[in-house]
XYZ file of C-alpha atoms in Angstrom:
610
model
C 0.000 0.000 0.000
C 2.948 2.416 1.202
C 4.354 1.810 -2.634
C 1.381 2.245 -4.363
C 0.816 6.044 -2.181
C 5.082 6.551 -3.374
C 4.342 5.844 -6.933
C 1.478 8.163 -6.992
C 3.016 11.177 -5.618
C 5.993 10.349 -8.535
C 3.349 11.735 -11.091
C 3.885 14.226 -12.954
C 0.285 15.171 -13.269
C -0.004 15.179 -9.200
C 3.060 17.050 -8.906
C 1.288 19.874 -10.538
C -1.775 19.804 -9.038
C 0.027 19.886 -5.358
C 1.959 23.043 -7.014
C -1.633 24.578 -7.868
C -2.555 27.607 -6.078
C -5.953 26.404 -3.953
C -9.599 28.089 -3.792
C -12.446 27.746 -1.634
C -15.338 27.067 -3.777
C -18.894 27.753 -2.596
C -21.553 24.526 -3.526
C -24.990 25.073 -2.420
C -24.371 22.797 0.637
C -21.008 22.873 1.643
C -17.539 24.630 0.759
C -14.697 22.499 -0.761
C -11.351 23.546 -1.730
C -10.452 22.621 -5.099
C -7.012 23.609 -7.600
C -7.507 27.261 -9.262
C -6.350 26.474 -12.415
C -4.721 29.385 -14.619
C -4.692 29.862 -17.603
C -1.720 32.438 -18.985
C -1.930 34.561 -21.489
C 2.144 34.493 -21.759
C 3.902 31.618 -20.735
C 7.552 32.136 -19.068
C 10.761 31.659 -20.956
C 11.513 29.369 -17.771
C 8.891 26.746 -18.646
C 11.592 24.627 -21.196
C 9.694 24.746 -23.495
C 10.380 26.303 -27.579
C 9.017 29.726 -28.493
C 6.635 29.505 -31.133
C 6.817 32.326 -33.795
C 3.501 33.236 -35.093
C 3.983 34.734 -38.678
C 0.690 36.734 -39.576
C -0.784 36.473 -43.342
C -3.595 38.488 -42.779
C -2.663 41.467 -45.206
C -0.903 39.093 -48.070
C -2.760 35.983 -48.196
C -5.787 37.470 -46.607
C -6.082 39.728 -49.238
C -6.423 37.391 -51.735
C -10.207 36.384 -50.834
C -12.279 36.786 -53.345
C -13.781 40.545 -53.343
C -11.162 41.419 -50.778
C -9.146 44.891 -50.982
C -7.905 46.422 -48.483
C -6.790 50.341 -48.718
C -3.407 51.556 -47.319
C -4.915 53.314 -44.252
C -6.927 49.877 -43.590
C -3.612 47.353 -44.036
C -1.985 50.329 -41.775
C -4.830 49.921 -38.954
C -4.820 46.153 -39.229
C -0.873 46.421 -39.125
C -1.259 48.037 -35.736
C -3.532 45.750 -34.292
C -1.756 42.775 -35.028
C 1.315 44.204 -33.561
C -0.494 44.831 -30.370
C -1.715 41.651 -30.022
C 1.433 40.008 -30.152
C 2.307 38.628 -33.564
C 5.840 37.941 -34.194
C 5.936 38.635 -37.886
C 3.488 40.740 -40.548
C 3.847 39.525 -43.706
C 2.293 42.836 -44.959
C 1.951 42.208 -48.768
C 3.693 41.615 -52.271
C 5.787 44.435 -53.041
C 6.475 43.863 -56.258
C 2.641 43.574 -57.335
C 2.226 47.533 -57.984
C 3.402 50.699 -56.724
C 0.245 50.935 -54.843
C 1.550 47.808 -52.787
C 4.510 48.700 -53.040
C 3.878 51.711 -50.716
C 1.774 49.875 -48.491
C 4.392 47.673 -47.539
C 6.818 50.789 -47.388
C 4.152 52.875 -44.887
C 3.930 49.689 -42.688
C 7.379 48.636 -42.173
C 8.053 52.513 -41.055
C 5.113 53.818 -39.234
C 4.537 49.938 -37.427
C 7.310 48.454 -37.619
C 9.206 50.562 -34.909
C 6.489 50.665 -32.393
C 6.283 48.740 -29.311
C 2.890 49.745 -28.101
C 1.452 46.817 -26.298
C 4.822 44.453 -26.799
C 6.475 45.987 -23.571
C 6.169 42.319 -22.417
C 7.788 40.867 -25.800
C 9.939 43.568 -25.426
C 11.142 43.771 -29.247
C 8.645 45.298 -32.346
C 7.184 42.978 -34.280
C 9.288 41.992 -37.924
C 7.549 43.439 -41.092
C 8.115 40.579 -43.971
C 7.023 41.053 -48.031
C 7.183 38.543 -50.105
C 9.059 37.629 -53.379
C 8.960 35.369 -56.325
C 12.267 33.592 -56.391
C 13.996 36.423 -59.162
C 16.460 38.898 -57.987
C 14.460 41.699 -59.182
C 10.864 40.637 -56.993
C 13.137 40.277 -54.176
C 15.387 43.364 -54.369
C 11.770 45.329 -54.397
C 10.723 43.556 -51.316
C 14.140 44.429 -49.752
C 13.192 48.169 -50.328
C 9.895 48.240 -49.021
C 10.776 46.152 -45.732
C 13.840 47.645 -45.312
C 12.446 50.824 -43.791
C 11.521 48.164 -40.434
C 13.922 48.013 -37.794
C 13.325 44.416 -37.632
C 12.153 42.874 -41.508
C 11.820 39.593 -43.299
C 12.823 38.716 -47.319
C 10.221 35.951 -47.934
C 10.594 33.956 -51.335
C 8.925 30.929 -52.856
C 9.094 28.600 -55.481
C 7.512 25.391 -56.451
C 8.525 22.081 -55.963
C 5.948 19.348 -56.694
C 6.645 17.735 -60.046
C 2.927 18.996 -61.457
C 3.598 22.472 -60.733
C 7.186 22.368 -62.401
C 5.676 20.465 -65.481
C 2.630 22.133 -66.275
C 3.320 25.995 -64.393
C 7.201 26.804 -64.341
C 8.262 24.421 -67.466
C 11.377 23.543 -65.738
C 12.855 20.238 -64.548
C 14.344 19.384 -60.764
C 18.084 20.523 -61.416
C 16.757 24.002 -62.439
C 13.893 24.196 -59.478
C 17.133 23.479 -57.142
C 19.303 26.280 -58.996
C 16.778 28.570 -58.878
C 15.894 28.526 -55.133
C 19.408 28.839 -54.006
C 20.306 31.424 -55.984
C 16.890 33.087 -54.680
C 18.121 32.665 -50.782
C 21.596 33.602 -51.922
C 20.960 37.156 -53.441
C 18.308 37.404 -51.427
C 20.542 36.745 -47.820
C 22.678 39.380 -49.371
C 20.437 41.794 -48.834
C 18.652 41.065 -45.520
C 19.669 38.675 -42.539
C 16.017 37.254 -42.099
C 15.444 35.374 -45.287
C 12.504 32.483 -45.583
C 11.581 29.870 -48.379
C 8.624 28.886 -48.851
C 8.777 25.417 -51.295
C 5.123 25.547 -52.932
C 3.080 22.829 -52.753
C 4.982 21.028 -50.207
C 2.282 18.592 -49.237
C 2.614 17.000 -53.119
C 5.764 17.293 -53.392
C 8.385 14.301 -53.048
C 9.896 13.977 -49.931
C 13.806 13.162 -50.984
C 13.456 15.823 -53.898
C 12.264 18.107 -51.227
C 15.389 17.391 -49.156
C 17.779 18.107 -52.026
C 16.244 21.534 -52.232
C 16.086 22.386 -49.041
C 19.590 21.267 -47.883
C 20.807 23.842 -50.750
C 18.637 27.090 -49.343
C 20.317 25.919 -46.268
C 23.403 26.263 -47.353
C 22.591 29.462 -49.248
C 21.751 31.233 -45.871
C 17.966 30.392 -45.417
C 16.920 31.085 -41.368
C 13.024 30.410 -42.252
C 11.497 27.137 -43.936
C 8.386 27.123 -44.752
C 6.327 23.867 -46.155
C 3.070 24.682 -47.403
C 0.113 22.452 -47.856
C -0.755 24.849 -51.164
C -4.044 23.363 -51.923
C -4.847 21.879 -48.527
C -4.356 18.202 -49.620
C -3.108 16.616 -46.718
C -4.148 15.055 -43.592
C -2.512 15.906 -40.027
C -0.911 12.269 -40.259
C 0.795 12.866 -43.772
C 1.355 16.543 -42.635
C 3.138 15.696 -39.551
C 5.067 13.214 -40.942
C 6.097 15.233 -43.539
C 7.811 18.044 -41.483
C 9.445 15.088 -39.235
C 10.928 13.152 -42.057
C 12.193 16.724 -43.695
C 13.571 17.621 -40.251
C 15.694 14.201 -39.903
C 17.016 13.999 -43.432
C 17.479 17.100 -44.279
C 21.284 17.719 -43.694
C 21.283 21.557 -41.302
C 18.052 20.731 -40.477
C 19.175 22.575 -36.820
C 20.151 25.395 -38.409
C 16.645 26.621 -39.383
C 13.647 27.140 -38.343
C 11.016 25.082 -39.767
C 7.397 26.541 -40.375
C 3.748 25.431 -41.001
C 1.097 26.757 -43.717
C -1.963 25.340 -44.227
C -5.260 25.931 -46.167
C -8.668 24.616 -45.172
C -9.685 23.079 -48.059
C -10.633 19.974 -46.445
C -11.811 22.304 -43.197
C -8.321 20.645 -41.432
C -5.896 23.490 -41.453
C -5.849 24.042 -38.207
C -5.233 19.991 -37.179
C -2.549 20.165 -39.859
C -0.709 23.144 -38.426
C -1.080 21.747 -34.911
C 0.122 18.428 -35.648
C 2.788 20.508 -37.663
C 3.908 21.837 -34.376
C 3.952 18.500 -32.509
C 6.080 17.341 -35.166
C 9.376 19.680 -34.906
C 7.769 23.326 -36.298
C 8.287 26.342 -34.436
C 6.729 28.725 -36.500
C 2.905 28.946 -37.745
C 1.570 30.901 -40.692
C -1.937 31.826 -40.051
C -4.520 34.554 -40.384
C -7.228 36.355 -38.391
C -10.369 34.790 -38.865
C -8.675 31.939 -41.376
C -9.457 34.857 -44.392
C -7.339 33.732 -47.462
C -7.172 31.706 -50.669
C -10.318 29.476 -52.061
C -11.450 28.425 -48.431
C -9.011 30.078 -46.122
C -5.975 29.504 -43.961
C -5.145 28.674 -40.672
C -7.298 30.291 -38.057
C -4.362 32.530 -35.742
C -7.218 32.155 -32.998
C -7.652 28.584 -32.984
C -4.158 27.539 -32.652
C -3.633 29.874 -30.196
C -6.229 29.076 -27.957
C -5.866 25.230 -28.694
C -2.049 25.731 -27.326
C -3.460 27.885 -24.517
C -5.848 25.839 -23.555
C -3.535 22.977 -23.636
C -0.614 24.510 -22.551
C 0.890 20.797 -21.561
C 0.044 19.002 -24.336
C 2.489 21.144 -26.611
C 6.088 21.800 -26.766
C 5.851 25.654 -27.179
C 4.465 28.983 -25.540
C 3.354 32.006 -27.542
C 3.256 35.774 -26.568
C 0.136 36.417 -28.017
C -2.298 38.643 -25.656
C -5.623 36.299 -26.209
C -7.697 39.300 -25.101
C -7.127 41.158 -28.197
C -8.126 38.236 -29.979
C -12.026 38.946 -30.603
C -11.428 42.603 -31.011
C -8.816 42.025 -34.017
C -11.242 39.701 -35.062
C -14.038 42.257 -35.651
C -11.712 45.040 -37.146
C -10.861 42.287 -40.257
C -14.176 41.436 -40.766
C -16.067 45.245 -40.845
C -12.465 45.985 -43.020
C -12.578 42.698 -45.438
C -16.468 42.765 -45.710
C -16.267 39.131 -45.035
C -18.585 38.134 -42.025
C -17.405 35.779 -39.507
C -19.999 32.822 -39.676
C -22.075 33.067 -35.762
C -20.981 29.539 -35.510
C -17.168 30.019 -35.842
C -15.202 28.816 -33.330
C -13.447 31.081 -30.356
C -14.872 34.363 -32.419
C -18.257 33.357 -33.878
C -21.132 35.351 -32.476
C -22.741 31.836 -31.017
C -19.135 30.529 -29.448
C -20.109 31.515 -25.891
C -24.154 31.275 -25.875
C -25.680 28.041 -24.332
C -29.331 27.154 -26.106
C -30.007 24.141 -24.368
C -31.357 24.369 -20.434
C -29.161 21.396 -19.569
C -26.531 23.618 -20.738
C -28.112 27.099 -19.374
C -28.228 24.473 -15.978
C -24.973 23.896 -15.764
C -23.168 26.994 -16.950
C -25.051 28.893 -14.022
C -24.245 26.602 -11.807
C -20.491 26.092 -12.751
C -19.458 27.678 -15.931
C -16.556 25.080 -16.277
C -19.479 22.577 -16.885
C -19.827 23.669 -20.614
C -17.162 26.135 -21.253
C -13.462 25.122 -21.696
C -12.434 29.173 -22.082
C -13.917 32.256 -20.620
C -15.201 35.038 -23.205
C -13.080 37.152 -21.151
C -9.731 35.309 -21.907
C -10.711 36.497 -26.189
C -11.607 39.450 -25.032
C -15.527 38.842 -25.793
C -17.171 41.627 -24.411
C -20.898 41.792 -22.818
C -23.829 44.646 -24.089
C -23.028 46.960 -21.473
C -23.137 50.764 -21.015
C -19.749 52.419 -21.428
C -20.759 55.800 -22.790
C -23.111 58.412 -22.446
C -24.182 61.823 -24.342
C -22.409 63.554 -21.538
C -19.153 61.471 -21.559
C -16.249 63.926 -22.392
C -13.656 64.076 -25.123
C -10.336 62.387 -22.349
C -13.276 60.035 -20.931
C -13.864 58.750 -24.719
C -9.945 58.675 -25.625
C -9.528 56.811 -22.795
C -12.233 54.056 -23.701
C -11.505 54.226 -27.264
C -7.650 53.787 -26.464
C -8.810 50.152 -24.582
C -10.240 48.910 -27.774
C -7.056 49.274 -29.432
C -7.224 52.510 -31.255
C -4.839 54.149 -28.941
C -2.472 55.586 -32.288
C -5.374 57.714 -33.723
C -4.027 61.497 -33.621
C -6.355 64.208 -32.319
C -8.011 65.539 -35.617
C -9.434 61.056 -36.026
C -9.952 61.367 -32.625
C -12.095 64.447 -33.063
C -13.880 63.139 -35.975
C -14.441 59.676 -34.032
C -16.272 61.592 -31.175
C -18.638 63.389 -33.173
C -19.603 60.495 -34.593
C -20.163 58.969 -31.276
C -21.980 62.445 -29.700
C -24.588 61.949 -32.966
C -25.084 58.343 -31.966
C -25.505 59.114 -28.391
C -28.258 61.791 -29.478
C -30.728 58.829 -30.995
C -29.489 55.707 -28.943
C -29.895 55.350 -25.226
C -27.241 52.959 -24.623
C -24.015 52.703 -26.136
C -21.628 49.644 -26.176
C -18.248 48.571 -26.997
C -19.589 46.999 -30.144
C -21.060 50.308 -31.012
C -18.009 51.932 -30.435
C -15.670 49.209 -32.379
C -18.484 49.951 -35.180
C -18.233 53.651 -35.379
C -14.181 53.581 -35.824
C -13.957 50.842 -38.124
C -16.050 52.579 -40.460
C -13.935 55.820 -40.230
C -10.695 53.960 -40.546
C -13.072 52.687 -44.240
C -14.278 55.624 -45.223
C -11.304 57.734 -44.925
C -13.498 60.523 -43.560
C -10.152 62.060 -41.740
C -7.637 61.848 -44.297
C -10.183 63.089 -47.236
C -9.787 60.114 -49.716
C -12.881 60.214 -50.164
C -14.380 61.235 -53.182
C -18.562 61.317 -52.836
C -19.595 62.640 -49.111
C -23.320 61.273 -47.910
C -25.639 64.395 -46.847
C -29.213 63.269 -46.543
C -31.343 61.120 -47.626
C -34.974 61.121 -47.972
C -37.871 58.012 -48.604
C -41.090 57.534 -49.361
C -42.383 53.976 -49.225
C -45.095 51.777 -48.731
C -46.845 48.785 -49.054
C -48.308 48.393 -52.805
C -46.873 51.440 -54.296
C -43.225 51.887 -55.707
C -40.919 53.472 -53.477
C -39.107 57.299 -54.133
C -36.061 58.290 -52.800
C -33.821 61.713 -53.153
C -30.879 61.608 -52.282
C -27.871 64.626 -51.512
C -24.130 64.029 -51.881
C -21.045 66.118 -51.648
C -18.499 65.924 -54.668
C -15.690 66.585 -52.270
C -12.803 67.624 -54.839
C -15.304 70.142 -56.397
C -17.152 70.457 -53.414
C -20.485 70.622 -54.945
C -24.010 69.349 -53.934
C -25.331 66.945 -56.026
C -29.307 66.289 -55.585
C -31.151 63.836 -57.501
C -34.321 60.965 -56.977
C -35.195 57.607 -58.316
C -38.027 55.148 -58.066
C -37.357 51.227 -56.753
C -39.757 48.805 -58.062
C -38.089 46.339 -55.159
C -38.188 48.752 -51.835
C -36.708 52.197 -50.986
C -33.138 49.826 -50.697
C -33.594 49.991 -54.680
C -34.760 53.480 -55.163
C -31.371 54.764 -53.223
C -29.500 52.758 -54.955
C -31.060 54.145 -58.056
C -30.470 57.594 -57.063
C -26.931 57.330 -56.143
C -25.787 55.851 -59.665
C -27.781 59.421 -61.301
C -25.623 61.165 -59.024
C -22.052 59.369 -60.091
C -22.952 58.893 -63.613
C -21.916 55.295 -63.231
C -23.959 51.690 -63.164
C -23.430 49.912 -60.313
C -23.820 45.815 -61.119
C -24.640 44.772 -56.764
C -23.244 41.206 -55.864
C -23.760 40.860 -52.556
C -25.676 43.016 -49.841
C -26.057 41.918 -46.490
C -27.417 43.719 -43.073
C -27.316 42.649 -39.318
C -27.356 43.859 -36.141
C -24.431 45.592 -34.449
C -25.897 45.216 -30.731
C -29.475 44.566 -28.878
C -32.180 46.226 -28.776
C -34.635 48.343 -31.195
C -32.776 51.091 -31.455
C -29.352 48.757 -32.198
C -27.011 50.057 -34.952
C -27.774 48.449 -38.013
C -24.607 47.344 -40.500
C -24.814 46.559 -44.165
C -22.022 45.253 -45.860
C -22.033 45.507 -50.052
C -19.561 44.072 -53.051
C -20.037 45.834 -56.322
C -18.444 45.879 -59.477
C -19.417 48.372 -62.219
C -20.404 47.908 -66.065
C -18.097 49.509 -67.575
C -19.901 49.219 -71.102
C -23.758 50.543 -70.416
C -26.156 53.422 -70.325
C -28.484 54.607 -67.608
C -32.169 54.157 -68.117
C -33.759 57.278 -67.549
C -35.333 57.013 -64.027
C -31.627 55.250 -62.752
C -33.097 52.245 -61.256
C -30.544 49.516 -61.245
C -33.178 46.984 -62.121
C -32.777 47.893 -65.916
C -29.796 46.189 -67.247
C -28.273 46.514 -70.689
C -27.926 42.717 -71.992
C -25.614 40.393 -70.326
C -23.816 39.472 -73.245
C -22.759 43.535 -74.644
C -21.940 43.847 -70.617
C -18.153 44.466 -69.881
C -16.864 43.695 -66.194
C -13.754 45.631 -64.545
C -11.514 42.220 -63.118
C -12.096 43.341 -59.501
C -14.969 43.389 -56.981
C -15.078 46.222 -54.295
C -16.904 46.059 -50.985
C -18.325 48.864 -48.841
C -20.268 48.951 -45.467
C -21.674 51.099 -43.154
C -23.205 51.650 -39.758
C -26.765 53.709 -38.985
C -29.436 53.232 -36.487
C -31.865 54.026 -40.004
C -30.910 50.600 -41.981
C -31.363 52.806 -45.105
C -29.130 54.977 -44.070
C -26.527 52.710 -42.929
C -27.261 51.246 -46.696
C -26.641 54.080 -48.377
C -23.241 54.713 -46.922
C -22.136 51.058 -47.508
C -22.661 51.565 -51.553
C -21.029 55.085 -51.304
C -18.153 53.538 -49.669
C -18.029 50.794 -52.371
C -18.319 53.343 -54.800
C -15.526 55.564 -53.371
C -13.484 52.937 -53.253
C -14.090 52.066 -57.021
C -13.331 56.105 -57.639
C -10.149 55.841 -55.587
C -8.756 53.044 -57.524
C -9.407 54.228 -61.180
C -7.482 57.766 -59.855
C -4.595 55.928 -58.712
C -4.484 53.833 -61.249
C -3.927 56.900 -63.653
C -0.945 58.061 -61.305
C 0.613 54.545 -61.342
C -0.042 54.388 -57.478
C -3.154 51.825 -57.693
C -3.393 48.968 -55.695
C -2.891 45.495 -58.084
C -6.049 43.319 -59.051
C -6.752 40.176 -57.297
C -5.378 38.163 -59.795
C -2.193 40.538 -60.257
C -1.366 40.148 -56.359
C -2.266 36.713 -56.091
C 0.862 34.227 -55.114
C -0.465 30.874 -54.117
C 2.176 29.426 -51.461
């Protein structure tokens, strides 16, 4: 018996619970004391255990969803956020794509790449990385741009499954080899920080793969990074994959070895975690998974997997998990793409409990049905935190919790009118208000004047069985000139604004997508509506405007790219109106910088499939 008490006080699992911190816990008919088990948001350097780099694609491969574009003050305020929250590396875009992205990458590396607000605890600024095609003249243009970063990355790829060299880059094994050392090489000569990514890893073969990668070794490489391109594999083939590369690759210690995965198959995440098991130390993932065909790696469910596990993995991050949700949002209302309500860790439903078993238990205990806290994501309750007679510190303060602590005093100005107007027709305001209202002026560009058509009013006249009017007033900014003009909307007064709008900018507006929720609770909640458009570029207007008479599909001629808008209003027409004006604007904005040669690519000119 003695020996059987001795064995059981050898392990390891009851050697940290009698370490645990203990709590008296309240039953309804006794107390007991029971372990408080912490969670951390950063682990210690102390614990032996591997720091895991997490390498944000948010801004490159995000970008290349389908309809997605962000502007440069948008990439700039997701930049920020993502260095607050603890990322280790931004891979902000594709330099070489246009001189639009160009200076993107340019603006980040020097406005966020020196700042250490909210790293004091990482205590070094985040690295700023751009990406490359393996030729010396993609990669000495990413060198420029990330150069201005006290801390910056060269990433370049190239293929190296046999159907991608056959049928894409026409060349056979010997040249693949060449051509990726001679990429880390020049590229090394440049930049200390220097990562390969070898496409399509996941099809590739495994012994061809080593040859390659023991030459980018030897070239300089510091990164390795094996995609799954097309999200092919399984967590067993994954995992086995980065082992087998890691023993029989010769200088396999020299590097560190990396994970990125897309959800194809809905297993990125299992891939990249098994990944990790397996010998990588860095992940490449994205807020809210937003990337190619159906996404990458989730950043917020690896993290909280690992932090929720924190001794079932070999590694600790320095990610602060209660910036998680609030990064979360700023992506979406930015990207126009909604996160689904039953997403895990983020989605709207991850922390509401339907079933009264469930309701049961969670009031008794929450630990009976939920593994995290909302708190530990930074999932915030409806709750008062503003009134009409807050001041202008009190709302900086609040404003500077949510992350928006860099805005300067003429965005903070324009942010709290915004907010004094809302408190005028809303009784309570909330955080998600609040996130709202400065999400749309980091979109609409209201401080730095990029816009080009300014919404003034907006007037409706609808009913049940007769066609709805609308007149509508904009502000040409440049010429600063009222524009007035009405339409009819066989559909709703949705239709008649819409109408009235495309009079105004002489342009017709083809709508793909429009969508409208709820910001918060309530009958007087904020309503947002999210849009994509694209315009007809061959067409005339009809004489009454109304975008329900089309010119025939076949004489119609599409631009190549989508553009999204959205807006906030407690009047859903409203809030309507200044999504499609913000789509619009956004379609202006491009087609002026495109004349300067300081546009923004195309999808399918900034697309780089890794």
């Amino acid at each position: 018996m003695l020996t059987k008490i001795s064995n059981f006080y050898r392990f390891p699992i009851t050697k940290q619970i009698i370490n645990l911190p203990f709590t008296t816990q309240v039953t309804r008919n006794r107390s007991i004391i029971v372990p408080a088990f912490k969670q951390y948001r950063y682990m210690s350097n102390e614990a032996k255990k591997d720091k895991l780099i997490v390498f944000d694609t948010t801004l490159r491969d995000g970008e290349q969803s389908p309809g997605v574009t962000f502007k440069a003050e948008e990439k700039l305020e997701i930049a920020r956020h993502l260095s607050s929250l603890g990322v280790d590396v931004i891979e902000a875009g594709f330099p070489i794509a246009s001189q639009g992205d160009f200076e993107a990458v340019a603006r980040i590396a020097r406005e966020v790449g020196p700042s250490m607000n909210g790293r004091e605890k990482i205590g070094k600024p985040v690295i700023i990385a751009g990406l490359s095609r393996a030729t010396e003249k993609d990669i000495k243009r990413c060198y420029v741009a990330v150069s201005q970063a006290p801390l910056h990355r060269i990433h370049t790829f190239l293929a190296t499954s046999d159907i991608h060299l056959k049928y894409k880059l026409k060349i056979d094994r010997e040249e693949c080899i060449r051509r990726a050392a001679t990429a880390v090489e020049y590229a090394r000569s440049l930049c200390n920080d220097v990562e390969f990514s070898s496409e399509d890893s996941g099809r590739s073969d495994r012994e061809f793969l080593c040859r390659v990668l023991e030459k980018v070794i030897e070239a300089g490489v510091t990164t390795i990074n094996l995609p799954d391109t097309v999200g092919y594999n399984n967590p067993v083939e994954y995992g086995g994959l980065i082992k087998y590369l890691i023993e029989n690759t010769r200088g396999s210690d020299k590097v560190i070895w990396s994970t990125h995965c897309h959800d194809d198959l809905g297993l990125a995440t299992a891939n990249t975690l098994s990944g990790v098991l397996n010998g990588a130390r860095q992940i490449e993932v994205s807020i809210n998974g937003i990337g190619e065909r159906a996404g990458n790696t989730p950043l917020e469910e690896v993290i909280m997997n690992i932090h929720t596990h924190p001794t079932s993995y070999p590694v600790y991050h320095t990610i602060n998990t209660q910036q998680i949700y609030r990064t979360s949002n700023l992506v979406s209302s930015l990207s126009g793409m909604v996160v689904q309500p039953n997403k895990a860790i983020v989605g709207a439903n991850a922390f509401l409990h339907e079933s009264g078993i469930h309701q049961d238990g969670v009031l008794k205990n929450k630990l009976t049905y939920e593994i995290l806290r909302p708190e530990d994501v930074g999932v915030i309750n409806v709750n008062l935190v503003l009134g009409k007679l807050s001041g202008r510190n009190a709302f900086r303060s609040r404003i500077a919790e949510l992350g928006y602590g860099d805005m300067n005093e003429e965005e903070v100005g324009a942010a709290f009118e915004s907010f004094k107007a809302l408190a005028d027709t809303k009784k309570r305001v909330t955080e998600h208000d609040l996130l709202a209202l400065l999400s749309d002026q980091v979109s609409s560009g209201a401080v730095v004047g990029s816009q080009r058509f300014n919404l003034q009013s907006i007037q409706v006249v609808s009913g049940t069985h007769d066609m709805s009017t609308a007149t509508v007033k904009l502000l040409d900014v440049p010429e600063n000139k009222e524009l007035i003009d009405a339409a009819i909307g066989r559909s709703g007064p949705i239709m008649a604004v819409f109408g009235a709008i495309q009079r105004l900018v002489q342009r017709k507006i083809r709508l793909l997508h429009y969508e409208v929720r709820a910001v918060s609770e309530g009958m007087d909640a904020l309503g947002k509506v999210i849009v994509k458009i694209t315009e007809d570029v061959d067409f005339s207007l009809a004489d009454n405007g109304s975008p329900e008479v089309e010119t025939p599909i076949d004489s119609r001629v599409l631009t190549k790219s989508t553009y999204h808008g959205h807006g906030t209003d407690v009047d859903i027409v409203t809030a309507s109106a200044k999504a499609y004006i913000n789509a619009i604007n956004r379609l202006v904005e491009e087609e002026q910088y495109s004349k300067t040669g300081l546009g923004r690519s195309l999808l399918p000119e900034r697309r780089a499939e890794i």
